[in-house]
N, CA and C of each residue as an Amber inpcrd file, in Angstrom:
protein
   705
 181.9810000  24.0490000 276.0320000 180.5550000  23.9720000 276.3900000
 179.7530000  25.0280000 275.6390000 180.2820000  26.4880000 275.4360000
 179.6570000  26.9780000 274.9710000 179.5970000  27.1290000 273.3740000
 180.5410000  26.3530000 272.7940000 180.6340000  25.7270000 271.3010000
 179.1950000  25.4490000 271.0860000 179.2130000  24.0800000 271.8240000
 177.7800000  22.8340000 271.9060000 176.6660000  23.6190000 272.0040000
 176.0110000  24.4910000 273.0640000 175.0130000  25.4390000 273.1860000
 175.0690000  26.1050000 271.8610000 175.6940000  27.3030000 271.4920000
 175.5340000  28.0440000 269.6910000 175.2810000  27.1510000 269.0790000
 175.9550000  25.9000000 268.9180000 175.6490000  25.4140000 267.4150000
 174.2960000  24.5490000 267.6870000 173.8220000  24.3010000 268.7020000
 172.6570000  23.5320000 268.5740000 171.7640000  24.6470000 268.6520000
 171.7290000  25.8760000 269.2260000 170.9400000  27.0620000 268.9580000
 171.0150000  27.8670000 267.4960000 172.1460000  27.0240000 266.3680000
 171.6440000  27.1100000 264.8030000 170.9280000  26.5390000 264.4360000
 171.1020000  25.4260000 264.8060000 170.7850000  24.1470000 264.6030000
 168.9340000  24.1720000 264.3590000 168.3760000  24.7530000 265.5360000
 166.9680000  24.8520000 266.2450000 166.3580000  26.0520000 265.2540000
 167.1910000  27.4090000 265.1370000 166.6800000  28.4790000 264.4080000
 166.3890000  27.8550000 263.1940000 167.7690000  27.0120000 262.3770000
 167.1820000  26.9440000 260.7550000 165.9990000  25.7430000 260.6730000
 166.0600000  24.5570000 261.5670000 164.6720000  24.0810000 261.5070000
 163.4130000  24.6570000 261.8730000 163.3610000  25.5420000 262.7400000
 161.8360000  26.7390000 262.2380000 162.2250000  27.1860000 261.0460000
 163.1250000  27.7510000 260.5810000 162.8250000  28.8680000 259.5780000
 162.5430000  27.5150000 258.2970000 163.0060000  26.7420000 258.5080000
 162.8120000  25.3020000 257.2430000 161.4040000  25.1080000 257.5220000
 160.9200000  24.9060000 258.7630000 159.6510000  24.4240000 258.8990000
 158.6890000  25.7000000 258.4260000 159.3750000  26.3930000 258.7730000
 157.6610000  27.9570000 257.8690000 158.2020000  27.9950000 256.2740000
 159.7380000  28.1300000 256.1150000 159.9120000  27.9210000 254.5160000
 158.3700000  26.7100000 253.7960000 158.3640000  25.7950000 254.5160000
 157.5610000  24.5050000 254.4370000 156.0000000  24.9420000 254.0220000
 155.7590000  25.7310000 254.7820000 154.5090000  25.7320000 255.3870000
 154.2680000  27.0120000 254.1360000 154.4680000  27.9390000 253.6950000
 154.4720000  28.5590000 253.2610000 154.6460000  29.2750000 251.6620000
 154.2530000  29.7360000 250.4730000 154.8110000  29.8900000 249.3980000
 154.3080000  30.9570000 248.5380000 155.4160000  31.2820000 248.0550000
 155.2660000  32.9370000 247.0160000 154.5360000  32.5960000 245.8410000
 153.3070000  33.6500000 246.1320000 152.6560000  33.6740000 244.5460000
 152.4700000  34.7900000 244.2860000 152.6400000  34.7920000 242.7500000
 152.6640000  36.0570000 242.1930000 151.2950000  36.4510000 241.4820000
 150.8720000  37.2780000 241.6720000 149.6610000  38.1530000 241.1870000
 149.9610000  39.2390000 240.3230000 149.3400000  39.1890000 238.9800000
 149.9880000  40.3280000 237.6900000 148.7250000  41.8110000 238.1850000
 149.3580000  43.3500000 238.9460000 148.5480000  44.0690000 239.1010000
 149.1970000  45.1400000 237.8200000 147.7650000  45.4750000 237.4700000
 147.7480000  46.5240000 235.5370000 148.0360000  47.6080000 235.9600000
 148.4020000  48.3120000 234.9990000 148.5900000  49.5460000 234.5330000
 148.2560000  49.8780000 233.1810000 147.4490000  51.2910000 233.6980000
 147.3800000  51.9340000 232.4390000 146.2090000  52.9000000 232.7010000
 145.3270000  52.9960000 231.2080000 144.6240000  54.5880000 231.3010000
 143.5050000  54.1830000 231.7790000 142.7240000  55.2780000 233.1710000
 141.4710000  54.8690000 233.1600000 140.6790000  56.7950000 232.5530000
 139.7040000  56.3530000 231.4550000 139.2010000  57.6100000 231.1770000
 137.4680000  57.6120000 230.9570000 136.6360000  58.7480000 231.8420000
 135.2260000  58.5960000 231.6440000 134.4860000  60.1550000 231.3600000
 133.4630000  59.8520000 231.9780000 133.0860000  61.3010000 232.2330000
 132.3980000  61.4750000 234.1520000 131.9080000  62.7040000 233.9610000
 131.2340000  62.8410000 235.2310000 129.5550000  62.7160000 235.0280000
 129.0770000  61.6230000 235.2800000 127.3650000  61.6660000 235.4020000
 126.9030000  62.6390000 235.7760000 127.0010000  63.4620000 236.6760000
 126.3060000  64.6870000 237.6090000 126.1430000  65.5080000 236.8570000
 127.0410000  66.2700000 236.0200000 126.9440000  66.8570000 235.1060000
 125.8680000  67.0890000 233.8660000 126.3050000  65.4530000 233.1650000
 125.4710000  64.8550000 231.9770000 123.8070000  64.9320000 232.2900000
 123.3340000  64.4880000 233.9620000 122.1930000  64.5620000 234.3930000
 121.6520000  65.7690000 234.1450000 122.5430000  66.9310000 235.1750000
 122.2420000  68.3160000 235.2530000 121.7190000  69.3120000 233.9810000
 122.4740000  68.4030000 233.0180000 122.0840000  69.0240000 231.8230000
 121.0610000  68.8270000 231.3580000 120.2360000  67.8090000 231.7630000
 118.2710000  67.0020000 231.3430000 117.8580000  67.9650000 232.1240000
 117.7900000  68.2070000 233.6570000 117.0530000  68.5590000 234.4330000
 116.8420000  69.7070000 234.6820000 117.8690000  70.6950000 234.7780000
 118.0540000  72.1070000 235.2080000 118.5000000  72.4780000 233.4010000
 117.2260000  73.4640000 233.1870000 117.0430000  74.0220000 232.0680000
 118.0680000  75.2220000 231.7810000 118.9690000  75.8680000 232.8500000
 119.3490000  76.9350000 232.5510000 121.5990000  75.8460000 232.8080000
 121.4100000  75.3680000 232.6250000 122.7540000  74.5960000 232.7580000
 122.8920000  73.6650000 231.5080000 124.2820000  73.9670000 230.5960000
 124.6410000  72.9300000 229.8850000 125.9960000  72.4440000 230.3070000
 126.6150000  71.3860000 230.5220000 127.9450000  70.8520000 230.7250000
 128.4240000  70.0550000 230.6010000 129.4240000  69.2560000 230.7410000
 130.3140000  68.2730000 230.6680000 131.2850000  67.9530000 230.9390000
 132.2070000  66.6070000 231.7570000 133.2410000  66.7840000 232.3160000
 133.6410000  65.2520000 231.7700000 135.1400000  65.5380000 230.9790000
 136.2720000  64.1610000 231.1400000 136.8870000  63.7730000 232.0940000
 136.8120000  62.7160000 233.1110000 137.7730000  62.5440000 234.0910000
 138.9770000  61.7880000 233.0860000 140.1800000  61.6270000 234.0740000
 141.0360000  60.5210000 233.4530000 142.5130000  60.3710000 234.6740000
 142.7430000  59.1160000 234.9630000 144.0410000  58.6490000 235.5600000
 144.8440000  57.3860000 235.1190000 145.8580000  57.9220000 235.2750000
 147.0760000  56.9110000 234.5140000 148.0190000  56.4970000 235.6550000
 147.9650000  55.1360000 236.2450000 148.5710000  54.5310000 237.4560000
 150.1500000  54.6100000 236.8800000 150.7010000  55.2420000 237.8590000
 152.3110000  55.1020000 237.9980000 152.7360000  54.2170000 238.5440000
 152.6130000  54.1250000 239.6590000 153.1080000  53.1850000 240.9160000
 152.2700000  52.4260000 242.2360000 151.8100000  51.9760000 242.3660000
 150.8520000  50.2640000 243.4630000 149.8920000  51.5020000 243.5690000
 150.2980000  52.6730000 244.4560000 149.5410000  53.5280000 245.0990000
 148.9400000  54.9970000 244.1440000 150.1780000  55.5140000 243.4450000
 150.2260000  56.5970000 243.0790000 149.6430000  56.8860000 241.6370000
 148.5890000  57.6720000 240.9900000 148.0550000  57.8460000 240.2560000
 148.2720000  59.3500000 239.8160000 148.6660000  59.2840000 238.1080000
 148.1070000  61.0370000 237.5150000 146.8310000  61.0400000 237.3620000
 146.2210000  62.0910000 237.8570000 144.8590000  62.6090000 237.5260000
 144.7550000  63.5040000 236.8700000 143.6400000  63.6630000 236.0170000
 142.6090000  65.0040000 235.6400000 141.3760000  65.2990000 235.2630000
 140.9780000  66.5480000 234.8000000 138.9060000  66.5130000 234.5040000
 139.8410000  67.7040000 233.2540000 138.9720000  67.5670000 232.2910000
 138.7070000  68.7910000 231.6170000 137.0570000  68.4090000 231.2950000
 136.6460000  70.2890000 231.3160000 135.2140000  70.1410000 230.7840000
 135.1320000  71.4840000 230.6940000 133.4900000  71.8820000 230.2830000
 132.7970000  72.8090000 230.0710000 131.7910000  72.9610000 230.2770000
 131.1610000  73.8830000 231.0930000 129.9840000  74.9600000 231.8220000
 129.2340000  75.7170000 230.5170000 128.1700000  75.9240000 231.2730000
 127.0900000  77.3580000 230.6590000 126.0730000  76.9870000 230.9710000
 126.4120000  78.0100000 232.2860000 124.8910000  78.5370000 233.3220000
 124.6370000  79.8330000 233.4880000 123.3860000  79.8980000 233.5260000
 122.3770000  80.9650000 233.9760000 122.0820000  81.2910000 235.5180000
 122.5810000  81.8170000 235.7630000 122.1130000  82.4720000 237.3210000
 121.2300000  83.4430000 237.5530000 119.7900000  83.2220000 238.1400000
 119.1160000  84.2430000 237.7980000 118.9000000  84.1520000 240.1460000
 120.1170000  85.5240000 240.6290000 119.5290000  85.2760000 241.6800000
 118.8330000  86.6910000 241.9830000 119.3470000  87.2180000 243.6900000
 117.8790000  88.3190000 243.6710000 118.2690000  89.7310000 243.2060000
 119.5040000  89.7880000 242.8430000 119.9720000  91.2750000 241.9550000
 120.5300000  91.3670000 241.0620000 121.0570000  89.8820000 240.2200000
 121.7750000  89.7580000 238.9860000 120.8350000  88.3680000 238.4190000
 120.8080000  88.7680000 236.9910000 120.6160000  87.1970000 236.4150000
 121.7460000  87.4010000 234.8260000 122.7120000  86.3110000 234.7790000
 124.0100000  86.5000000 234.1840000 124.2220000  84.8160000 233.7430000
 124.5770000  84.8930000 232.8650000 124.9420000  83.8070000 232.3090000
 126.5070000  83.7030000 232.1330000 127.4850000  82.2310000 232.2550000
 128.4050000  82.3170000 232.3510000 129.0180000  81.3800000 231.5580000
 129.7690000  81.2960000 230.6030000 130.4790000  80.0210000 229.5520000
 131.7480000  80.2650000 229.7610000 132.2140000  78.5820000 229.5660000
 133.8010000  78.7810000 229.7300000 134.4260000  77.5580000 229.9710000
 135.6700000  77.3770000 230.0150000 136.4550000  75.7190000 229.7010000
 137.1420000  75.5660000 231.0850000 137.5370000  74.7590000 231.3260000
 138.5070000  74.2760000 232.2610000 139.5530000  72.8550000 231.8880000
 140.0390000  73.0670000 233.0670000 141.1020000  72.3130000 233.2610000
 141.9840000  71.9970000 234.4580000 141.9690000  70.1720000 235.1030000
 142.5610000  70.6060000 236.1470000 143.4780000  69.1280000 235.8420000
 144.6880000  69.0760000 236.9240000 145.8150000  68.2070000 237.0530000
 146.3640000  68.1080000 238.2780000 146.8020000  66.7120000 238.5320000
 147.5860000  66.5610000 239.7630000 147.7340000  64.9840000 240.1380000
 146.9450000  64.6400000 241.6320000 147.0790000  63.3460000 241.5120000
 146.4740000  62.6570000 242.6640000 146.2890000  61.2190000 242.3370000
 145.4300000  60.7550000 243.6730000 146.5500000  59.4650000 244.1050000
 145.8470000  59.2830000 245.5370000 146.7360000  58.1480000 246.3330000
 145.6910000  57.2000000 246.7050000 145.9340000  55.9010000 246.4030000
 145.0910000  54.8700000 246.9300000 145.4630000  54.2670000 247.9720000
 144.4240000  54.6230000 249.0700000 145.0900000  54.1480000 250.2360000
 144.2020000  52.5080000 250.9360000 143.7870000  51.9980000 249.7970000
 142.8830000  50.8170000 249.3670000 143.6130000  49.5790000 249.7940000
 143.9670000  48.8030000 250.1100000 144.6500000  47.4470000 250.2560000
 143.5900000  46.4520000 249.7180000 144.1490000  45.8530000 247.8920000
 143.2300000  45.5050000 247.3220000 143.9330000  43.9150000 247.5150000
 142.6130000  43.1530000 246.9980000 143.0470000  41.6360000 247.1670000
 143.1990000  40.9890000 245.7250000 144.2590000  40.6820000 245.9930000
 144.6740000  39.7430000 244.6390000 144.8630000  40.7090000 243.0990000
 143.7420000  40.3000000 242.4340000 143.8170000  40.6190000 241.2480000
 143.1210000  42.3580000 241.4370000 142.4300000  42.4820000 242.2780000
 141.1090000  43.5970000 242.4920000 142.0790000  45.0720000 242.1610000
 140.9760000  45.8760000 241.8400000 141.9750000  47.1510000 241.5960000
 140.4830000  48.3500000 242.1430000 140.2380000  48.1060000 243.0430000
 139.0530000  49.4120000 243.3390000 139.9780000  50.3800000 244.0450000
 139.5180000  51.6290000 244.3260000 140.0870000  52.2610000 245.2890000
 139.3820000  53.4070000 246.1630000 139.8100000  53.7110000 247.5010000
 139.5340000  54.5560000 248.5060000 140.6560000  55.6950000 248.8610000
 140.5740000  57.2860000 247.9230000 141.7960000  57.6330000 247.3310000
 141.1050000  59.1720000 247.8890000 142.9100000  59.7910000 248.5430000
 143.3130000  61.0970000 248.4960000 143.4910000  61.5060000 247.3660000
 143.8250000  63.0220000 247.2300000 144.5870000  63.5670000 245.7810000
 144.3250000  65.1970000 246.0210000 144.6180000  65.4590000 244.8860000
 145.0940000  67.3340000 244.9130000 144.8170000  67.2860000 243.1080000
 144.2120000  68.9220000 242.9010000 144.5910000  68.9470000 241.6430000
 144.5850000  70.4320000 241.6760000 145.4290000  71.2190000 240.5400000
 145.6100000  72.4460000 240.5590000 144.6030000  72.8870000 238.9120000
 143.6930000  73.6670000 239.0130000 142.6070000  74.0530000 238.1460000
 142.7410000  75.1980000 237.2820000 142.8550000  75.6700000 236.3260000
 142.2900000  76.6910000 235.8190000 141.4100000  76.6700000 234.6900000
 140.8820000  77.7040000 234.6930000 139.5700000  78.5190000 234.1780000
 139.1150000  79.3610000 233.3670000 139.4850000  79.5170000 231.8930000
 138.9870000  80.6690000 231.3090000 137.5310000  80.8710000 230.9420000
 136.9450000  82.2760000 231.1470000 135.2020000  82.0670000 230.7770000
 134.7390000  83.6490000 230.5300000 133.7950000  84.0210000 230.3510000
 133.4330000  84.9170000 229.8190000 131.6260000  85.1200000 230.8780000
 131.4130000  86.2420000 231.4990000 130.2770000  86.9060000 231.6850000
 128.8610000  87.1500000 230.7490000 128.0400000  87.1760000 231.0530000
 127.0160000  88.0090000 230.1030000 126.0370000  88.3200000 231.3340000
 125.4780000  90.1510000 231.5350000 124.9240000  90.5410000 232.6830000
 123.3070000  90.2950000 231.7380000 122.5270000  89.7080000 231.9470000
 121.2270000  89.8750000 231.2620000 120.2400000  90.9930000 231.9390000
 120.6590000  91.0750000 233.1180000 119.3120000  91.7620000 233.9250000
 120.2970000  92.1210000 235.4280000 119.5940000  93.0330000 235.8810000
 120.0900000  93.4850000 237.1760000 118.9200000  94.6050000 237.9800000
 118.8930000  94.4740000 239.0600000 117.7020000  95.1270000 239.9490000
 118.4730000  96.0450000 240.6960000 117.8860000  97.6300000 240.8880000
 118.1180000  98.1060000 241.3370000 117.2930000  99.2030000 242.2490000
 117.0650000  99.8960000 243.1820000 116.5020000 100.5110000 244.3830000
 116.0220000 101.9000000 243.3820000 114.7920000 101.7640000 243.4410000
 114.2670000 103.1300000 242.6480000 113.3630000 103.6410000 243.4100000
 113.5100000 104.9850000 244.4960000 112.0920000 105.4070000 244.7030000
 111.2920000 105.9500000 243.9360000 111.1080000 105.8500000 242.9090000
 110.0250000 106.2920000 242.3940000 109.4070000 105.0910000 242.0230000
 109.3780000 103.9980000 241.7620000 108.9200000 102.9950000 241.8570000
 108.0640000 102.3650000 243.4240000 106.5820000 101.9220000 242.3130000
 105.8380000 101.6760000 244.0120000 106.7500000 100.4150000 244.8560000
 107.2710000  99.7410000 244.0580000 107.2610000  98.4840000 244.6200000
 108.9560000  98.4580000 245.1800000 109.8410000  99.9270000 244.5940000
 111.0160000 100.2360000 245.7250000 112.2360000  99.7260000 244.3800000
 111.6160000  98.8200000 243.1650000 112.5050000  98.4810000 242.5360000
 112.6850000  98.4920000 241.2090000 113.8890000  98.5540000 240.4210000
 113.7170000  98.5510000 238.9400000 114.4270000  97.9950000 238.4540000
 114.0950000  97.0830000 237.4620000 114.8600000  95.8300000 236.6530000
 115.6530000  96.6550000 235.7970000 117.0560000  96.5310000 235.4060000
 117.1060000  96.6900000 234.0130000 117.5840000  95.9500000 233.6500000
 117.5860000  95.8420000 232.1090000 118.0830000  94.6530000 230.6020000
 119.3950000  95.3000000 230.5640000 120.2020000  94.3660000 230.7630000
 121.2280000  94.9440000 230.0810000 122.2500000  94.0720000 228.8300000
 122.9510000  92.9350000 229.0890000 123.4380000  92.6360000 228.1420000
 124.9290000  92.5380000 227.8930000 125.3370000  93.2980000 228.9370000
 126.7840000  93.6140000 228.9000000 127.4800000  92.0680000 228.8700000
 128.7600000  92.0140000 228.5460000 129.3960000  91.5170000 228.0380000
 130.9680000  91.6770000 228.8750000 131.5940000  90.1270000 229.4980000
 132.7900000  91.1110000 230.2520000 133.8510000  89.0580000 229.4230000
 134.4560000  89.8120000 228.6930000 134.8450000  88.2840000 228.2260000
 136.7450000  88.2140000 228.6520000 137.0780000  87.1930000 228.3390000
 138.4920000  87.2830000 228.3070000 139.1110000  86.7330000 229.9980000
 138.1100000  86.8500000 231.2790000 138.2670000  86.1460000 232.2710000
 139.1550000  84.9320000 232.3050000 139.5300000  84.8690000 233.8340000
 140.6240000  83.5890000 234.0020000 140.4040000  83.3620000 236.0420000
 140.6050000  82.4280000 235.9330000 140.5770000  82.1600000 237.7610000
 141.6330000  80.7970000 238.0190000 142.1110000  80.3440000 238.5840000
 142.9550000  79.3110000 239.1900000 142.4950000  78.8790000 240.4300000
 142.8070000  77.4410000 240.9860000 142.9050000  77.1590000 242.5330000
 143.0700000  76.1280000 242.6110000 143.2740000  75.4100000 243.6050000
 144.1530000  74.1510000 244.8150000 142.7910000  73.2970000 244.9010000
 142.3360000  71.9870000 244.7520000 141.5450000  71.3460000 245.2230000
 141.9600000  70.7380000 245.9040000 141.5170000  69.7100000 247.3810000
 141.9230000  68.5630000 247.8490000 140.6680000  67.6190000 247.8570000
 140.9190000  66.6790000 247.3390000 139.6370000  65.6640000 247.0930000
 139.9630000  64.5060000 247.9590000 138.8560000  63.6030000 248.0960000
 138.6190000  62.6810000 248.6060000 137.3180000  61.4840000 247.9440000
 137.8420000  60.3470000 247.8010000 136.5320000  59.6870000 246.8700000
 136.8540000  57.8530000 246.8640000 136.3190000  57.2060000 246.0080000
 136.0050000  55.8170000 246.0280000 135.7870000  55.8300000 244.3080000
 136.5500000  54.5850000 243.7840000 136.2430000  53.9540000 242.2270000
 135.8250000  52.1780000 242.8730000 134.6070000  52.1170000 242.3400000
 134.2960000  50.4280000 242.5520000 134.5400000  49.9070000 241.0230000
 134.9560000  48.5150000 240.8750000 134.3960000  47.8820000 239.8290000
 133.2350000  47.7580000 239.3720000 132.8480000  47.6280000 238.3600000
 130.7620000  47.0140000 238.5230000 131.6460000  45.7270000 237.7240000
 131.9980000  45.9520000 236.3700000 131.7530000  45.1100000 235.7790000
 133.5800000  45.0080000 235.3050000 134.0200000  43.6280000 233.9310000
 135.3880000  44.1480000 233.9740000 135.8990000  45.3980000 233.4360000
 136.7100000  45.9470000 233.5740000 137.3390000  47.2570000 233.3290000
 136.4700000  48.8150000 233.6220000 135.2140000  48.6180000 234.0150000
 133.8810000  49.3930000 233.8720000 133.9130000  50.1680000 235.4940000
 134.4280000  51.3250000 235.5680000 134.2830000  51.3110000 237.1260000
 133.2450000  52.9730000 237.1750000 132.8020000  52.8480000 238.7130000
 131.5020000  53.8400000 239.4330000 132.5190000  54.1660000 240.4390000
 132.2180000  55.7610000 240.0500000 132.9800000  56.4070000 241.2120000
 132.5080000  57.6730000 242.1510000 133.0080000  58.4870000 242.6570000
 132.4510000  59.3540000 243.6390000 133.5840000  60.4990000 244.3510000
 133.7900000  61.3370000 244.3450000 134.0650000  62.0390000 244.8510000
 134.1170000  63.7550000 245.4450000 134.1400000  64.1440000 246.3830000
 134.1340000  65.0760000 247.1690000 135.2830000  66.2240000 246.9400000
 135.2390000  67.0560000 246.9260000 136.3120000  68.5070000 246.5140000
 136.0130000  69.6810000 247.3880000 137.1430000  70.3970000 248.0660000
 137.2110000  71.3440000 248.6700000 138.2170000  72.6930000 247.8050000
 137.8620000  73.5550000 247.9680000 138.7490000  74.2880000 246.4140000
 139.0390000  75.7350000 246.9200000 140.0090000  76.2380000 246.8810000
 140.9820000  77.0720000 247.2870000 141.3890000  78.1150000 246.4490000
 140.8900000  79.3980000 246.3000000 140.5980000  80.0970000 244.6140000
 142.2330000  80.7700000 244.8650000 143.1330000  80.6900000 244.1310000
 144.6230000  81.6340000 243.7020000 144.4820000  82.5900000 243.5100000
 143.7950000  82.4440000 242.2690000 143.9800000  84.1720000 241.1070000
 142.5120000  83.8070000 240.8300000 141.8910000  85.2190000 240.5480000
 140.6720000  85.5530000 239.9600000 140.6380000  86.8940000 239.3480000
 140.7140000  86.8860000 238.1660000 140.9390000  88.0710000 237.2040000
 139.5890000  88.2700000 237.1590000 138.8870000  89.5620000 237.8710000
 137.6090000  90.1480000 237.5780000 137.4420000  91.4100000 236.5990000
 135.9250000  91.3470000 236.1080000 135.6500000  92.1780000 235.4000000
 135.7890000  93.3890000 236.3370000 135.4600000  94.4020000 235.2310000
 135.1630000  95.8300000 235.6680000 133.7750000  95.8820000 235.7650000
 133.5090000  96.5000000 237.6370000 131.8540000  96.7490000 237.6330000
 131.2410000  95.5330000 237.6460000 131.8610000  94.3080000 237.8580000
 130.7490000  93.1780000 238.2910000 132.0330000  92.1060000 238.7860000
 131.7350000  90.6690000 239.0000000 132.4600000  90.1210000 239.7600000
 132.4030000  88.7780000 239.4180000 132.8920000  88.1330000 239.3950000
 132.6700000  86.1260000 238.9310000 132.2930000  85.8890000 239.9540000
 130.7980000  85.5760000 240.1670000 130.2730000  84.7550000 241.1540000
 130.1440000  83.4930000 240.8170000 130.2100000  83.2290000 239.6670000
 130.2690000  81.3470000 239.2420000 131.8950000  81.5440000 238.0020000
 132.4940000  80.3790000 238.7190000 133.7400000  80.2060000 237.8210000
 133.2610000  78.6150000 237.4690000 133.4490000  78.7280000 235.9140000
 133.0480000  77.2480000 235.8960000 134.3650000  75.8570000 235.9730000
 134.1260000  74.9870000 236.7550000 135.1740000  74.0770000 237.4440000
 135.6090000  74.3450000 238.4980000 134.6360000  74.9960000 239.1230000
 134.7770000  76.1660000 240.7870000 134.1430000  75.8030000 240.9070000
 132.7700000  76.3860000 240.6920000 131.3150000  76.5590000 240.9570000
 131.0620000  78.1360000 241.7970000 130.3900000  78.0140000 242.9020000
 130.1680000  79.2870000 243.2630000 131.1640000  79.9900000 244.0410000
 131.2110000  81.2540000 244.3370000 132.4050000  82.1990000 244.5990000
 131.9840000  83.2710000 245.9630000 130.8100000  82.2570000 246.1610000
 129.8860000  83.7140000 246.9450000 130.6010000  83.1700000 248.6700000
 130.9860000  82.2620000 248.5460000 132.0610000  82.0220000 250.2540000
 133.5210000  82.5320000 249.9880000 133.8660000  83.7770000 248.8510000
 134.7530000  84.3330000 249.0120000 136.0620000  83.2390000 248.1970000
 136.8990000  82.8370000 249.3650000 138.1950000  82.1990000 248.4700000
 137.7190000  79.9570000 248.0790000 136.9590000  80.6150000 249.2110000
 136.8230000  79.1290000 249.7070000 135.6810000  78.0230000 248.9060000
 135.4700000  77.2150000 248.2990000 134.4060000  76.7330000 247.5020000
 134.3380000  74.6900000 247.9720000 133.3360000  74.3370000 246.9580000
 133.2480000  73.3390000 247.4330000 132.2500000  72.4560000 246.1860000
 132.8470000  71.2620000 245.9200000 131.9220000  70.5620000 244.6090000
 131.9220000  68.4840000 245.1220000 131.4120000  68.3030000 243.9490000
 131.6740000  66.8650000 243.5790000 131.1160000  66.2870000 242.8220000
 131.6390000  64.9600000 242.5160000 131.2710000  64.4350000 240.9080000
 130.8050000  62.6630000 240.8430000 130.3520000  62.5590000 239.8740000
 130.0710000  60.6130000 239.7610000 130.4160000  60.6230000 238.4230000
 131.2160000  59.8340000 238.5910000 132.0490000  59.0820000 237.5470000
 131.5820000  58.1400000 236.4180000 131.4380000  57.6010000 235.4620000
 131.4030000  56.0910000 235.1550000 132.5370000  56.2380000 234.1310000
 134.1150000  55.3630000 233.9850000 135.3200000  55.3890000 233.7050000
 135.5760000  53.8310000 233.1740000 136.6640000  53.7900000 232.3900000
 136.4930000  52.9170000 231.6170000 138.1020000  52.3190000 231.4220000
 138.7090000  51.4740000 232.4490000 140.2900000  51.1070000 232.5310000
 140.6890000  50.3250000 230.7960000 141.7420000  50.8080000 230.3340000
 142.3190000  50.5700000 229.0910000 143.9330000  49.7790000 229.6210000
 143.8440000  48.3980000 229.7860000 145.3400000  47.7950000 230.6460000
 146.6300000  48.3380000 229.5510000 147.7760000  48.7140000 229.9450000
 148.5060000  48.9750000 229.1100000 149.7230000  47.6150000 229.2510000
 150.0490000  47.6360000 230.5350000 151.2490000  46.3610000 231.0600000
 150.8800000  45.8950000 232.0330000 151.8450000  45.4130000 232.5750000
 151.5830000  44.2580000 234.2040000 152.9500000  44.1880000 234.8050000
 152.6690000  44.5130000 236.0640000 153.6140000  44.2530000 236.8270000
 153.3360000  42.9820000 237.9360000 154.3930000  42.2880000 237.8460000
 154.2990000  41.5110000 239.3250000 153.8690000  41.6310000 240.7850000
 152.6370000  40.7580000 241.3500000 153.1660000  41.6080000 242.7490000
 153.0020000  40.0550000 243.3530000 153.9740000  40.3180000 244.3170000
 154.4960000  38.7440000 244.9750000 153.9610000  38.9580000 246.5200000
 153.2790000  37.7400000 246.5490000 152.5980000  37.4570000 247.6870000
 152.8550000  35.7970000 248.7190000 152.8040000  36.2100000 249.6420000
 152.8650000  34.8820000 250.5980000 151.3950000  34.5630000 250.8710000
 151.5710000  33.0110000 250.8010000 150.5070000  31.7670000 251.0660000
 151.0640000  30.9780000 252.1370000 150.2810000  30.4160000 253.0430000
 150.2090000  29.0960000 253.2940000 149.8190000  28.3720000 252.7050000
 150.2580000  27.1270000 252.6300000 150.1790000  25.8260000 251.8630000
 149.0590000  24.8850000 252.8080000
């Protein structure tokens, strides 16, 4: 008796699993790989508008795996800070690396993304003190400018970003992006007698270790291969 029961309880399992085999079928969707490389708009703008700022930034990521992406920016600064006791100008290069995660669930062919990541930065740049104010009583007004000129070059700084951001498509391969940075200073090799209040690929230094930026993109995907990705349909 209990022969008859099992085998008609195979019997029953493989006709569902025949009947959704039925109902059902694998298609494959080719998702790319390869280089996406642009710049940062914010930047390029900053440089029309704000007269005492020149700059520029390369983004670029190269998809490894569905989720996992290499990232990086290199660029270059030169700003003028004129605040209420220093006005100093600051030039200098950067460089940062690491990587983002798309945590996007894209459809079909689509490749946008809604992405974590980390990148580790450094910084070489150079000072110039133009002017500095200082407390003079003999002065009616309590204060006295001086010119100075000094020169503090050879600087270096490092730090930890954790970002957060969005790449849309607009058009094919053409993508608009956005993202947010929180930045974590390592090492900061200071001058003698003054201090890096702007590291450029930092930005400002005046919250101590802790900093904070972000950027707009327009990036430009270059497909290199294709991988399969296999998907279920109903029929």
């Amino acid at each position: 008796m209990l022969r008859y029961i099992f085998s008609w309880s195979l019997l029953c399992v493989s006709l569902l699993v025949s009947a959704q085999t039925k109902d059902t079928t694998k298609v494959l969707y080719p998702e790319r790989y390869g280089l996406r490389v642009g710049a940062d708009l914010h930047k390029i703008a900053q440089s029309f508008y704000e007269k005492d700022y020149r700059g520029f930034e390369i983004v670029g990521d190269y998809r490894l795996t569905k989720r996992f992406y290499i990232a990086g920016e290199i660029g270059n600064e030169d700003k003028t800070v004129d605040d209420d006791r220093f006005n100093f100008t600051t030039k200098g290069t950067y460089f940062k690396v690491g990587f983002d995660y798309n945590s996007f669930e894209n459809w079909l062919d689509m490749e946008n993304m809604i992405y974590v990541g980390m990148r580790y930065g450094i910084s070489s740049f150079d000072h110039t003190l133009n002017s500095y104010t200082i407390f003079d009583p003999t002065n009616y007004y309590g204060e006295n400018t001086v010119i100075s000129g000094e020169k503090f070059s050879g600087l270096n700084a490092s730090w930890l970003e954790v970002i957060g951001g969005i790449k849309a498509e607009l058009f094919s391969n053409l993508y608009l992006g956005f993202s947010v940075r929180l930045n974590y200073l390592v090492s900061n090799k200071r001058p003698d007698n003054f201090d890096n209040l702007f590291i450029p690929g930092y930005n400002r230094t005046y919250d101590g270790k802790f900093g904070a930026g972000f950027n707009y993109t327009l990036s430009y995907f270059i497909p290199i291969y294709k991988k399969n990705k296999v998907t279920t349909e109903k029929k």
